[in-house]
Every structure is written in C-alpha cells, then in structure tokens.
XYZ file of C-alpha atoms in Angstrom:
652
model
C -17.328 -17.869 -12.767
C -19.866 -19.203 -10.288
C -18.986 -21.120 -7.186
C -20.394 -24.368 -8.523
C -17.935 -24.349 -11.442
C -14.808 -23.502 -9.454
C -12.055 -26.052 -9.851
C -10.011 -27.202 -6.832
C -6.952 -25.442 -8.241
C -8.845 -22.166 -8.620
C -10.284 -22.465 -5.099
C -6.763 -23.063 -3.785
C -5.602 -19.838 -5.435
C -8.480 -17.958 -3.849
C -7.681 -19.468 -0.467
C -4.046 -18.338 -0.679
C -5.217 -14.895 -1.765
C -7.518 -14.698 1.265
C -4.621 -15.575 3.563
C -2.870 -12.367 2.490
C -5.555 -10.242 4.195
C -3.964 -9.026 7.466
C -5.530 -9.934 10.804
C -4.496 -8.214 14.046
C -6.182 -9.563 17.153
C -5.554 -6.411 19.190
C -7.651 -4.366 16.734
C -10.748 -6.588 16.774
C -11.128 -7.236 20.512
C -10.216 -5.865 23.918
C -7.061 -6.607 25.889
C -8.840 -9.128 28.125
C -10.060 -11.181 25.162
C -6.711 -10.887 23.385
C -4.718 -12.226 26.341
C -7.126 -15.106 26.885
C -7.314 -16.116 23.207
C -3.540 -15.894 22.732
C -2.854 -18.006 25.815
C -5.469 -20.637 24.993
C -4.438 -20.906 21.327
C -0.829 -21.436 22.431
C -1.922 -24.299 24.682
C -3.862 -25.917 21.813
C -1.072 -25.423 19.282
C -3.379 -23.676 16.793
C -3.661 -20.181 15.363
C -5.583 -17.436 17.128
C -8.238 -17.393 14.403
C -9.027 -21.092 14.830
C -9.960 -20.487 18.458
C -11.285 -16.915 18.383
C -14.043 -17.343 15.787
C -15.592 -20.537 17.266
C -15.382 -18.862 20.687
C -17.673 -16.094 19.409
C -20.319 -18.653 18.399
C -19.999 -20.508 21.710
C -20.333 -17.300 23.728
C -23.370 -16.257 21.680
C -25.018 -19.637 22.274
C -24.500 -19.312 26.045
C -26.564 -16.102 26.076
C -29.853 -17.996 25.853
C -33.046 -17.071 24.042
C -34.137 -14.006 26.044
C -31.125 -11.839 25.248
C -30.439 -9.323 22.488
C -29.021 -5.924 21.604
C -31.510 -3.075 21.161
C -30.292 -0.919 18.264
C -33.494 1.090 17.741
C -37.022 0.938 19.094
C -38.023 -1.924 16.801
C -34.587 -3.241 15.830
C -33.516 -6.025 18.181
C -30.644 -8.228 17.051
C -30.379 -11.711 18.611
C -26.992 -13.162 19.623
C -26.692 -15.485 16.622
C -23.246 -15.848 15.045
C -22.426 -18.550 12.513
C -18.679 -18.891 11.967
C -16.690 -20.919 9.447
C -12.906 -21.220 9.742
C -11.182 -22.593 6.638
C -7.774 -23.961 7.568
C -5.620 -26.850 6.300
C -4.887 -29.754 8.608
C -1.887 -31.660 7.362
C -0.755 -32.376 10.934
C -3.613 -33.259 13.267
C -2.852 -32.399 16.884
C -5.949 -31.217 18.745
C -9.356 -30.887 17.122
C -10.483 -27.400 18.165
C -14.140 -28.096 17.365
C -14.290 -31.259 19.453
C -12.370 -29.601 22.281
C -14.838 -26.709 22.493
C -17.755 -29.118 22.287
C -16.409 -31.081 25.258
C -15.875 -27.932 27.342
C -19.390 -26.696 26.565
C -20.888 -30.057 27.480
C -19.152 -29.996 30.866
C -20.237 -26.392 31.449
C -23.811 -27.305 30.535
C -23.826 -30.186 33.020
C -22.271 -28.020 35.729
C -24.875 -25.292 35.293
C -27.622 -27.941 35.320
C -26.375 -29.525 38.567
C -25.841 -26.270 40.460
C -29.359 -24.999 39.817
C -32.211 -26.677 41.690
C -35.034 -25.244 39.622
C -36.784 -27.872 37.516
C -37.713 -25.407 34.783
C -34.122 -24.345 34.319
C -33.131 -28.009 34.100
C -35.385 -28.470 31.109
C -34.218 -25.186 29.643
C -30.529 -26.035 29.918
C -30.985 -29.656 29.024
C -29.026 -30.497 25.909
C -28.776 -27.360 23.822
C -25.789 -28.956 22.055
C -26.681 -31.078 19.045
C -24.790 -32.942 16.342
C -25.791 -34.439 12.985
C -29.502 -33.856 12.440
C -32.304 -33.804 9.958
C -35.243 -31.433 9.885
C -37.501 -33.428 12.220
C -34.737 -34.113 14.740
C -33.779 -30.441 14.797
C -37.354 -29.409 15.503
C -37.731 -31.939 18.327
C -34.486 -30.826 19.909
C -35.438 -27.140 19.765
C -38.787 -27.895 21.393
C -37.017 -29.432 24.384
C -34.604 -26.509 24.735
C -37.117 -23.728 23.955
C -35.392 -22.835 20.686
C -31.866 -22.841 22.143
C -29.202 -24.773 20.207
C -25.565 -24.962 19.164
C -23.787 -27.198 16.649
C -19.987 -27.455 16.384
C -18.570 -29.357 13.405
C -15.032 -30.161 12.308
C -16.032 -30.354 8.638
C -18.394 -28.409 6.408
C -19.683 -31.636 4.881
C -21.351 -32.547 8.189
C -23.808 -29.682 7.681
C -23.995 -30.138 3.922
C -25.345 -33.686 4.183
C -28.533 -32.401 5.796
C -29.274 -29.584 3.344
C -30.262 -31.409 0.197
C -33.799 -30.035 0.015
C -34.649 -26.354 -0.553
C -37.168 -26.452 2.298
C -34.453 -27.256 4.829
C -32.266 -24.427 3.568
C -35.164 -21.983 3.971
C -35.677 -23.136 7.558
C -32.010 -22.512 8.358
C -32.224 -19.031 6.861
C -35.072 -18.291 9.281
C -33.059 -19.715 12.163
C -30.169 -17.420 11.276
C -32.481 -14.434 11.721
C -33.882 -15.757 15.003
C -37.422 -15.954 13.615
C -40.207 -18.245 14.739
C -40.587 -21.740 13.329
C -44.136 -22.685 12.382
C -44.312 -26.388 11.727
C -48.084 -26.403 11.240
C -50.407 -23.420 11.414
C -53.223 -25.593 12.798
C -51.166 -26.869 15.742
C -49.856 -24.195 18.096
C -47.949 -26.643 20.286
C -45.369 -27.211 17.591
C -44.618 -23.501 17.145
C -41.269 -22.093 18.294
C -41.749 -18.392 18.938
C -38.034 -17.715 19.495
C -35.051 -19.548 18.086
C -31.393 -19.011 18.965
C -29.368 -21.532 16.960
C -25.626 -21.058 16.411
C -23.129 -22.916 14.234
C -19.336 -23.125 14.500
C -17.433 -25.002 11.789
C -13.678 -25.576 11.455
C -13.082 -27.221 8.082
C -10.381 -27.836 5.505
C -10.345 -26.025 2.127
C -10.995 -29.288 0.289
C -14.128 -30.024 2.338
C -15.417 -26.469 1.851
C -14.864 -26.712 -1.903
C -16.719 -30.018 -2.092
C -19.579 -28.534 -0.090
C -19.875 -25.423 -2.252
C -19.820 -27.371 -5.493
C -22.124 -30.119 -4.203
C -25.404 -28.264 -3.704
C -26.625 -24.728 -4.430
C -28.505 -24.597 -1.110
C -25.310 -24.423 0.907
C -23.951 -21.697 -1.361
C -26.795 -19.398 -0.333
C -26.157 -20.089 3.349
C -22.444 -19.609 2.817
C -22.962 -16.195 1.203
C -25.613 -14.807 3.540
C -25.113 -16.359 6.963
C -21.580 -17.491 7.777
C -18.752 -15.288 8.994
C -16.002 -16.936 6.977
C -12.297 -16.551 7.616
C -9.221 -18.317 6.285
C -6.354 -19.283 8.551
C -2.960 -20.730 7.817
C -1.851 -23.931 9.477
C 0.100 -23.536 12.699
C 3.471 -25.276 12.305
C 4.657 -25.001 15.890
C 7.233 -27.199 17.516
C 6.431 -29.325 20.516
C 8.395 -27.076 22.843
C 6.377 -24.047 21.723
C 3.063 -25.513 22.900
C 2.171 -23.861 26.192
C 1.811 -26.007 29.301
C -0.536 -23.514 30.971
C -4.080 -24.850 30.959
C -7.007 -22.440 30.688
C -9.753 -25.082 30.594
C -11.165 -24.170 34.005
C -11.338 -20.522 33.024
C -13.084 -21.385 29.748
C -15.665 -23.519 31.543
C -16.171 -20.758 34.098
C -16.875 -18.327 31.262
C -19.506 -20.632 29.784
C -21.111 -21.425 33.160
C -21.266 -17.743 34.172
C -22.870 -16.756 30.872
C -25.439 -19.550 31.104
C -26.424 -18.697 34.673
C -26.563 -14.969 33.930
C -28.638 -15.034 30.746
C -30.789 -18.151 31.127
C -32.378 -17.226 34.473
C -34.334 -14.210 35.621
C -36.056 -13.076 32.446
C -34.853 -11.192 29.386
C -31.580 -9.261 29.372
C -31.386 -6.474 26.787
C -28.153 -4.699 25.877
C -28.078 -1.101 24.689
C -25.459 1.267 23.327
C -24.142 4.406 24.951
C -24.520 7.801 23.295
C -21.001 7.673 21.839
C -21.519 4.090 20.697
C -24.749 5.062 18.916
C -22.938 7.864 17.129
C -20.166 5.495 16.048
C -22.711 2.878 14.968
C -24.540 5.529 12.939
C -21.345 6.467 11.086
C -20.540 2.853 10.234
C -24.178 2.226 9.268
C -24.155 5.121 6.797
C -20.780 4.038 5.416
C -22.003 0.516 4.685
C -25.243 1.871 3.220
C -23.374 4.142 0.801
C -21.133 1.282 -0.291
C -24.159 -0.912 -0.884
C -25.717 1.791 -3.094
C -22.537 2.127 -5.138
C -22.262 -1.608 -5.638
C -25.942 -1.841 -6.595
C -25.400 0.674 -9.398
C -22.527 -1.448 -10.693
C -24.569 -4.655 -10.344
C -21.849 -6.071 -8.098
C -22.626 -7.363 -4.609
C -19.400 -6.330 -2.926
C -20.881 -5.668 0.517
C -21.809 -8.517 2.842
C -25.629 -8.453 2.926
C -26.163 -9.004 6.688
C -23.237 -6.709 7.561
C -25.411 -4.263 9.516
C -27.025 -7.050 11.510
C -23.668 -8.636 12.282
C -22.266 -5.270 13.366
C -24.749 -5.173 16.240
C -24.368 -8.868 17.050
C -20.570 -8.751 17.144
C -20.651 -5.632 19.318
C -22.900 -7.402 21.809
C -20.867 -10.627 21.961
C -17.525 -8.797 22.228
C -18.952 -6.674 25.052
C -20.202 -9.745 26.921
C -16.905 -11.620 26.513
C -14.860 -8.642 27.662
C -16.951 -8.110 30.794
C -17.140 -11.775 31.784
C -13.368 -12.295 31.397
C -12.696 -9.109 33.357
C -14.990 -10.273 36.160
C -13.303 -13.689 36.299
C -9.812 -12.167 36.299
C -10.595 -9.959 39.295
C -12.929 -12.502 40.953
C -15.947 -10.215 40.892
C -19.316 -11.952 41.422
C -21.435 -11.943 38.276
C -24.994 -10.869 39.070
C -27.640 -8.971 37.181
C -27.419 -6.080 39.638
C -23.748 -5.410 38.875
C -23.692 -6.538 35.237
C -22.929 -3.827 32.675
C -25.413 -3.857 29.789
C -24.181 -0.675 28.063
C -21.942 -1.163 25.021
C -19.261 1.494 24.561
C -17.934 3.057 21.359
C -14.615 1.181 21.461
C -16.432 -2.159 21.250
C -18.461 -0.976 18.245
C -15.268 0.079 16.491
C -13.663 -3.310 17.215
C -16.715 -5.019 15.725
C -16.358 -2.836 12.653
C -12.687 -3.825 12.240
C -13.575 -7.499 12.608
C -16.401 -7.177 10.102
C -14.104 -5.395 7.640
C -11.586 -8.235 7.852
C -14.325 -10.800 7.222
C -15.665 -8.893 4.196
C -12.193 -8.584 2.647
C -11.491 -12.277 3.083
C -14.912 -13.158 1.723
C -14.233 -11.128 -1.436
C -10.864 -12.812 -1.884
C -12.398 -16.252 -1.396
C -15.413 -15.781 -3.672
C -14.121 -13.580 -6.482
C -12.336 -15.320 -9.374
C -8.638 -14.733 -9.832
C -8.260 -13.557 -13.430
C -4.894 -13.625 -15.120
C -4.724 -10.924 -17.747
C -3.167 -11.819 -21.074
C 0.178 -10.180 -21.630
C 0.133 -7.611 -24.362
C 2.498 -8.033 -27.259
C 5.498 -5.802 -27.028
C 5.994 -3.191 -29.708
C 8.733 -4.169 -32.069
C 11.630 -1.774 -32.139
C 13.020 -0.728 -35.523
C 16.558 -1.359 -36.593
C 19.117 1.070 -35.224
C 20.734 3.644 -37.522
C 24.324 4.786 -37.071
C 25.343 8.194 -38.418
C 28.923 8.104 -39.666
C 30.262 11.304 -41.244
C 26.838 12.486 -42.300
C 25.722 9.174 -43.830
C 22.976 6.924 -42.462
C 24.181 3.364 -42.243
C 21.960 0.589 -40.908
C 23.624 -0.977 -37.934
C 24.230 -4.709 -38.163
C 25.791 -7.129 -35.684
C 29.055 -6.900 -37.677
C 29.173 -3.111 -37.044
C 29.468 -3.310 -33.264
C 31.574 -0.558 -31.739
C 34.885 -1.282 -30.200
C 35.024 -1.858 -26.438
C 37.325 1.158 -26.237
C 36.054 4.670 -25.703
C 34.377 6.238 -28.701
C 36.353 9.473 -28.565
C 39.785 8.054 -27.805
C 42.512 9.376 -30.128
C 43.267 5.940 -31.534
C 39.853 5.226 -32.968
C 38.326 8.555 -33.887
C 38.669 8.146 -37.652
C 38.140 4.435 -37.670
C 34.933 2.643 -38.527
C 34.287 -1.011 -37.805
C 35.042 -3.159 -40.825
C 32.116 -4.864 -42.478
C 32.513 -8.582 -42.983
C 30.707 -9.516 -46.156
C 32.177 -12.977 -46.501
C 29.968 -15.676 -45.072
C 32.976 -17.848 -44.380
C 34.821 -17.667 -41.080
C 38.327 -16.289 -40.859
C 41.255 -18.554 -40.213
C 41.928 -16.862 -36.860
C 38.363 -17.477 -35.666
C 37.913 -19.381 -32.401
C 34.753 -20.240 -30.524
C 36.201 -19.060 -27.193
C 36.914 -15.575 -28.513
C 33.494 -15.418 -30.167
C 31.778 -16.361 -26.929
C 33.839 -13.790 -25.007
C 33.000 -11.044 -27.511
C 29.343 -12.004 -27.376
C 29.281 -11.696 -23.584
C 31.033 -8.319 -23.702
C 28.784 -6.859 -26.385
C 25.463 -8.427 -25.346
C 24.292 -5.279 -23.601
C 24.972 -3.176 -26.709
C 23.419 -5.478 -29.300
C 20.170 -4.116 -30.691
C 17.875 -6.933 -31.821
C 16.954 -6.971 -35.452
C 13.240 -6.577 -35.925
C 11.062 -6.347 -38.983
C 8.220 -3.853 -38.665
C 4.984 -4.336 -40.494
C 4.532 -2.765 -43.903
C 1.591 -0.606 -42.843
C 3.470 1.039 -39.981
C 5.715 4.013 -40.674
C 8.940 3.479 -38.735
C 11.318 6.258 -37.873
C 15.051 5.520 -37.515
C 16.520 5.383 -34.036
C 19.940 7.010 -33.577
C 22.157 4.647 -31.626
C 25.540 6.454 -31.810
C 27.293 9.389 -33.522
C 30.925 9.416 -34.640
C 32.687 12.039 -36.730
C 36.229 13.177 -37.490
C 35.300 16.836 -37.212
C 35.263 16.989 -33.421
C 38.122 18.969 -31.839
C 40.810 16.807 -30.336
C 43.585 17.823 -28.009
C 46.939 18.300 -29.730
C 48.705 16.296 -27.093
C 46.978 12.897 -27.146
C 49.177 11.545 -24.431
C 47.958 14.063 -21.860
C 45.069 12.518 -19.959
C 41.955 14.574 -19.406
C 41.252 15.077 -15.707
C 37.894 16.763 -15.080
C 38.305 16.811 -11.283
C 38.782 20.344 -9.987
C 40.713 20.304 -6.742
C 40.583 23.974 -5.777
C 37.784 25.895 -7.448
C 37.830 28.790 -5.031
C 41.290 29.982 -6.112
C 40.518 29.814 -9.846
C 38.207 32.240 -11.557
C 36.340 31.667 -14.798
C 39.121 33.118 -16.977
C 41.951 31.057 -15.537
C 39.874 27.884 -15.265
C 39.923 27.016 -18.980
C 43.661 27.587 -19.292
C 44.355 25.644 -16.124
C 42.481 22.622 -17.411
C 44.087 22.921 -20.904
C 40.770 22.528 -22.691
C 40.306 23.090 -26.450
C 39.201 26.498 -27.601
C 35.752 25.206 -28.500
C 35.073 24.050 -24.923
C 34.845 26.183 -21.822
C 33.985 25.638 -18.171
C 32.607 28.272 -15.836
C 32.068 28.282 -12.080
C 28.891 29.784 -10.664
C 28.870 31.461 -7.281
C 25.218 30.600 -6.740
C 24.618 27.342 -4.966
C 21.417 25.406 -4.904
C 20.008 26.102 -1.502
C 16.857 24.064 -2.091
C 17.763 21.178 0.145
C 15.158 18.605 1.093
C 13.542 19.318 4.418
C 12.924 16.305 6.608
C 9.641 16.662 8.399
C 9.678 14.912 11.730
C 6.888 14.596 14.211
C 7.503 16.153 17.568
C 8.319 13.491 20.148
C 5.414 12.465 22.329
C 5.793 13.705 25.902
C 3.679 12.027 28.535
C 2.162 13.815 31.480
C 4.768 12.331 33.811
C 7.686 13.672 31.734
C 6.422 17.262 31.522
C 7.845 19.980 33.686
C 5.629 21.677 36.222
C 5.235 24.825 34.124
C 4.389 22.867 30.954
C 1.879 20.689 32.758
C 0.068 23.614 34.375
C 0.021 25.637 31.165
C -1.239 22.804 28.924
C -3.710 21.312 31.427
C -4.715 24.425 33.341
C -8.447 23.943 32.852
C -8.407 20.262 33.824
C -6.329 20.891 36.957
C -8.615 23.717 38.032
C -11.745 21.665 37.436
C -10.360 18.686 39.363
C -9.194 20.706 42.380
C -12.527 22.545 42.602
C -14.549 19.332 42.297
C -16.688 18.514 45.321
C -15.106 15.173 46.244
C -12.100 14.361 48.381
C -11.451 10.907 46.890
C -11.819 10.134 43.211
C -10.935 7.226 40.930
C -9.796 7.276 37.281
C -13.070 5.812 36.037
C -14.994 8.552 37.828
C -12.784 11.129 36.111
C -13.699 9.552 32.787
C -17.415 9.596 33.600
C -17.312 13.262 34.632
C -14.937 14.128 31.741
C -12.471 15.849 34.041
C -9.244 14.698 32.360
C -9.312 15.058 28.549
C -6.306 13.751 26.637
C -5.192 16.440 24.129
C -3.105 13.915 22.150
C -6.039 11.587 21.401
C -6.663 11.095 17.687
C -10.225 9.862 18.117
C -13.033 11.358 20.168
C -13.772 7.976 21.731
C -10.191 7.800 23.056
C -10.182 11.303 24.555
C -11.237 10.157 28.025
C -9.471 6.965 29.115
C -8.767 5.516 32.580
C -5.056 5.146 31.806
C -4.624 8.854 31.054
C -6.748 9.781 34.077
C -4.516 7.587 36.247
C -1.388 9.345 34.960
C -3.075 12.711 35.460
C -3.891 11.930 39.097
C -0.325 10.766 39.707
C 0.927 14.085 38.368
C -1.436 15.953 40.708
C 0.114 13.905 43.512
C 3.588 15.095 42.490
C 2.359 18.672 42.737
C 1.542 18.003 46.404
C -2.264 18.194 46.372
C -2.949 14.632 47.506
C -1.904 11.003 47.708
C -2.583 8.139 45.277
C -3.333 4.782 46.859
C -3.489 1.416 45.112
C -3.590 -0.716 43.153
C -4.146 -3.508 45.638
C -3.053 -7.003 44.607
C -2.457 -5.761 41.063
C -6.096 -4.684 40.636
C -6.247 -1.226 39.071
C -9.863 -0.855 40.137
C -8.678 0.019 43.667
C -6.624 2.991 42.469
C -7.879 6.194 44.126
C -6.632 9.752 44.603
C -7.120 11.293 48.075
C -7.126 15.059 48.226
C -5.372 17.048 50.989
C -7.033 19.801 52.977
C -6.030 23.411 52.454
C -4.392 23.578 55.881
C -2.022 20.732 54.927
C -0.779 22.438 51.752
C 2.581 24.167 51.471
C 3.536 27.517 50.041
C 4.140 26.126 46.536
C 0.702 24.533 46.409
C -0.965 27.719 47.635
C 0.905 29.688 44.981
C -0.417 27.331 42.300
C -3.953 27.780 43.653
C -3.467 31.536 43.514
C -2.337 31.313 39.875
C -5.397 29.181 39.091
C -7.725 31.678 40.852
C -8.956 29.050 43.325
C -9.871 30.367 46.747
C -9.626 28.459 49.995
C -13.385 28.027 50.245
C -13.607 26.630 46.717
C -10.779 24.196 47.388
C -12.215 23.015 50.742
C -15.748 22.693 49.363
C -15.492 18.897 49.368
C -14.559 18.891 53.074
C -17.176 21.393 54.258
C -20.253 20.309 52.256
C -23.233 18.696 53.944
C -22.666 15.454 52.090
C -19.107 15.341 53.336
C -20.173 16.018 56.933
C -22.603 13.126 56.761
C -19.722 10.833 55.786
C -17.215 11.855 58.494
C -15.730 14.775 56.668
C -15.176 13.304 53.203
C -17.127 12.124 50.193
C -15.810 8.813 48.928
C -16.060 8.066 45.217
C -14.555 4.647 44.661
C -15.090 2.277 41.751
C-alpha cells in the first residue's frame, strides 16, 4: 500500500501505532537541554516533543553558513535539520511554531542592532522566511548569503509550493547544503553555500492530505524530514508553569548567531572516543542497510548517517550554550569548545533510533491477518462398562462426584421422547444449563475425508474397589507422617487392599535459587580498607601526581580516577565519580576540598597537604602504598611549583 492510497482511517491507525514508540528525553540529550526543554514545555502547555524537535531546527539555523562538523577529511556535514512534528490540536492554546518564530525574529533584530558592522547587518538581515515560491526563495537566499529558516504550523503551507518536480529537486539540494545554480551563464545568481532549515508542527489530517496530494512531497517526507508523532497535551490550567524562559531562549539564539555568523568558519570535530563510537554506529547502520537491500525493503532511513553527524553537532552546541548561560560564562571563540564527546554521539544515536522506529510505524501498512478456522473437535465418547457410547447432551453426568457410593452403578437415563415431561420447568432447565455449561462438549460434524479418532471424556465402571463402609468419609490429609511408617500407614488410613500409600524419606532439595545483584556501594559508603584495596592504583597515582591542586575535570582528562562499576567505556571517567573520589581522599586526611561556590561545580577543587602536615595514619597509608616522602612532596618541590609560590594550580 503506497502513501498516496492510504485512507484517513488507515493513517490514523498508523499514527496511533507510532505513538506507542517510547521516547525518553534524558536518553537523547544532556541534562542541561533536558531541564530547559522540560521547563519551557511546561510553560507553553505542550509536550516535550513539540518543543524539542523545532528547537533543534532553530538552533541549527542560528549556526550560520560557515559552520559544520568534520567527520572525515572530505566529509563535512552542514547544520541542516528538517523536523516535522505530527500532533493533534483539538484544544488550541499556544501555537509553538508561531511562538518560536517570534522569539527568533526578536533575537535576529537584537543581534542586528548590537553589531555595528554593515556586512553583518546584511548577513543577519531576514534569514526567516514564510510562504514562498521558487523565485522568492532564491531572492531571499541571495540577500542572506544562503541562510534561511522557515517555521510552519501546518504541512500544507510547504505543500502548496511544491507542485512542480523542479522545485522538489531544488529543495533536495538545499537539504544537502549544496550550491544553487540558477543560470550557468550568470555567476552573480549562484549560491555557493546554502543553509536552509525547516520546522513544521502539523496535525495528522494535514499531513495525510499533504502526502496524498502530490508525490513530490512524499519524496521529501521520506528522505529529508525527521518525523515524530506526539500525543496532545491535556494539561489543566493550574499545571501550566508560570516561570518564563523567553529571555533565556532569546539569549541562546543571540549567542549562537553572534558566535557562528562572525569571524569566519567554525568547524566542529569529534574526540578520539567519539570517533570510535561513531564508527561503531556507522558500521551498524551499514550492515542493516545491506540486509534490507537483500530483502528489497528500505527499512533504514537513507540519510541516517548524515543526520547522525548533524544531530551530534547540534546537541553539542545546545548543551554548551545552555551551560554557558546557566553559569554566566562569556561566549567567545577562544573559550568555545568545538570537540564533540562520545556521550553526545550516543545521544544522537538514541534520538535517531527513535525517529526511525516512528517512521516505520507511520509509513508501514497495518495488516490485519485473517483468523484461521478452528479445527472441529469430534464428538466425545463415553466408555461405560466396556462399551463405547456416543455422548449426547442427554447423557450429562450428575453434578455429584463420579465415584460416590450412591451413583457408581448408575448411568444417566436416555430421554428418547421428544416431548417434555410434565415436571419440566424453564427455571430448572436454565439452572441445569448454567451448572453443566462447562462440561458440555459441542456437537460437531467432521468432514467425510478426515479420519476422526474418538475422544475419551470420562470412564465409569462397577468393577472399581469401594470401601465396605460407605458412611466413613475418606480423609487423605496425613497429620503426623513422621510417627507412621509405610506398613502402618495403609492400615491407619483404612484404604482398600488394592490401594497403598508410601512415604519417602528423600525430599526434593532442588529449590529455586533467587539470583540477586550485589547492592551498589558508592565510594563514600566504603570502609577505609575496602576503598584502599579496590582503588589502590588510583589513590597511588593521584597522591604521586605533580600538582597540589586538582579539579574533577582534570582528573578525567588525565584518567586518574576510573570508575570500576561503569558499564560503558565512555562512562568510565566522569566528573561526578572524580568528585566523590576526591572527597574520599579528603576523608583520609590527605587534603581539603573547596567549593562549589554559588552552586557552580566548576569551582570544586582538591588541595593537597604537605608531608609535614600529615598524621601517623596518613604516613602509614603512604608506607603501605610504597610512596616515599620525596615522591609525595614532588608537587611542592618542583621548579614549576617554585615559580608559582610553592604550588601548581590546576583549576577548571
């Protein structure tokens, strides 16, 4: 079933199926982005998806035309992210698309006023655009040097301008950031670099009309847009947050514009660990694409590898700019971090995996398999005194027990008369039907070509041994088995001679074993002996290091404090574990931890004591670690330390 032939009912089923794909914000972005998106979405009264995905396109558009992420020597991915959020809007509160457009317009004007350079005025002048045709889009991109952003609240706003195949081909080139040659004979009309982004928040009905309206948009939808489906946020008025984050959002946009649109190109690169992680994900997606190609099924998103690099870059930029604004750190090119870490690449992979799963659910048809016909069961056969009698509804057993003394030799009477008895009543018939409904075997008629074997439903015979005293009830509960042996057990229970009960001394010792994980013990909860035995190498390396003051981030850079409980190699060296490790060294008496100041963890630092200030316990620990006094005081006696008044400071 192609997209053009999908009915609205079928598209609604696909949309509900896509909503079942889980989305966890803490797995696809950092803590800084998560806190900001959660707070801002609560103030708008919308879901986190409805704000997070358009924010990615807006942040990518604020990175200008001279920015990109360098994956290999010749592989440079531009910051171009086209997002489409499909969400119902039965209750219209705040239009997220129009709200973001207004904030970007104010940020654009603020960045234009603050800068006095005329060239930057032209560069930042109106990179936001609305409804357009091909000629208007080209004129606008000429004025902004190929820089543009369009935010729509309906997919039909973009669909109206894509009726011709030529226009769809141009947009495919813009999605790749390629040049736009309007005329090969005129070089003035050539755009060497294009950075055009789209952010659309639309209803399922509008998306369905767009997909079924023209095949050109279907190609763009499949190849270019990061599509996600979000449920409608039914929040009460009291649940809408009163905290406004508009100034912070505008500050994010203004800082990104001033950082990336002035001073030449800004290229982002990946660290060694990030490259290794990117290589693993790259090979994984490549293998999946090969498998799907053999099956002639395009299950993998075609530009997935390109979007992996783009999402890593945009998530890195958002995380750093929000962190700088939170701690009021000036944003300059000298202090800006352009190295993408492995955690950001993994978050981009999780986000891309969520998008691919939702895209499959939204584009694949929901097939309802036909129920197979149940095999007909043959009529039940009752064996009565060695004779096979076909069981009919008139031969239902009595509600009493089958082997009770009163009905052992009795068989249910067969009613051959079609007329009802005089004592018949509809109430008793209904009561009997309800009591015997679970035991009634439906009458079925197997086909003539199928050989049917009889099914034994019950067995009754008068030859079974019965106790001579029918009034004595049979009690199978053994109260004291330890005092009765096997010989006295049968006589004590007064069983017939044909039955016997024995007690075995062997008990089943195969009891299920519950496997439980050992409880996690942090560094702070360990005893002194456990800490020194499990982290002996790290403690020795830290105490022999040639600095007197060290921060957690420096410990991570030098790989002094590995976390043995980390499940992933990228999480082995973290500032949080290094901070706990330094606090534990403080408890041992080797130094003092200072900070954080004003809640800023960047000011946390560990200051090491001199050997003369240590006690007997600390000197004993140094003796156990084979650390001499000269090795311990190396940071206080080195030439670098003497040049800095007796200590070497290593702050963040």
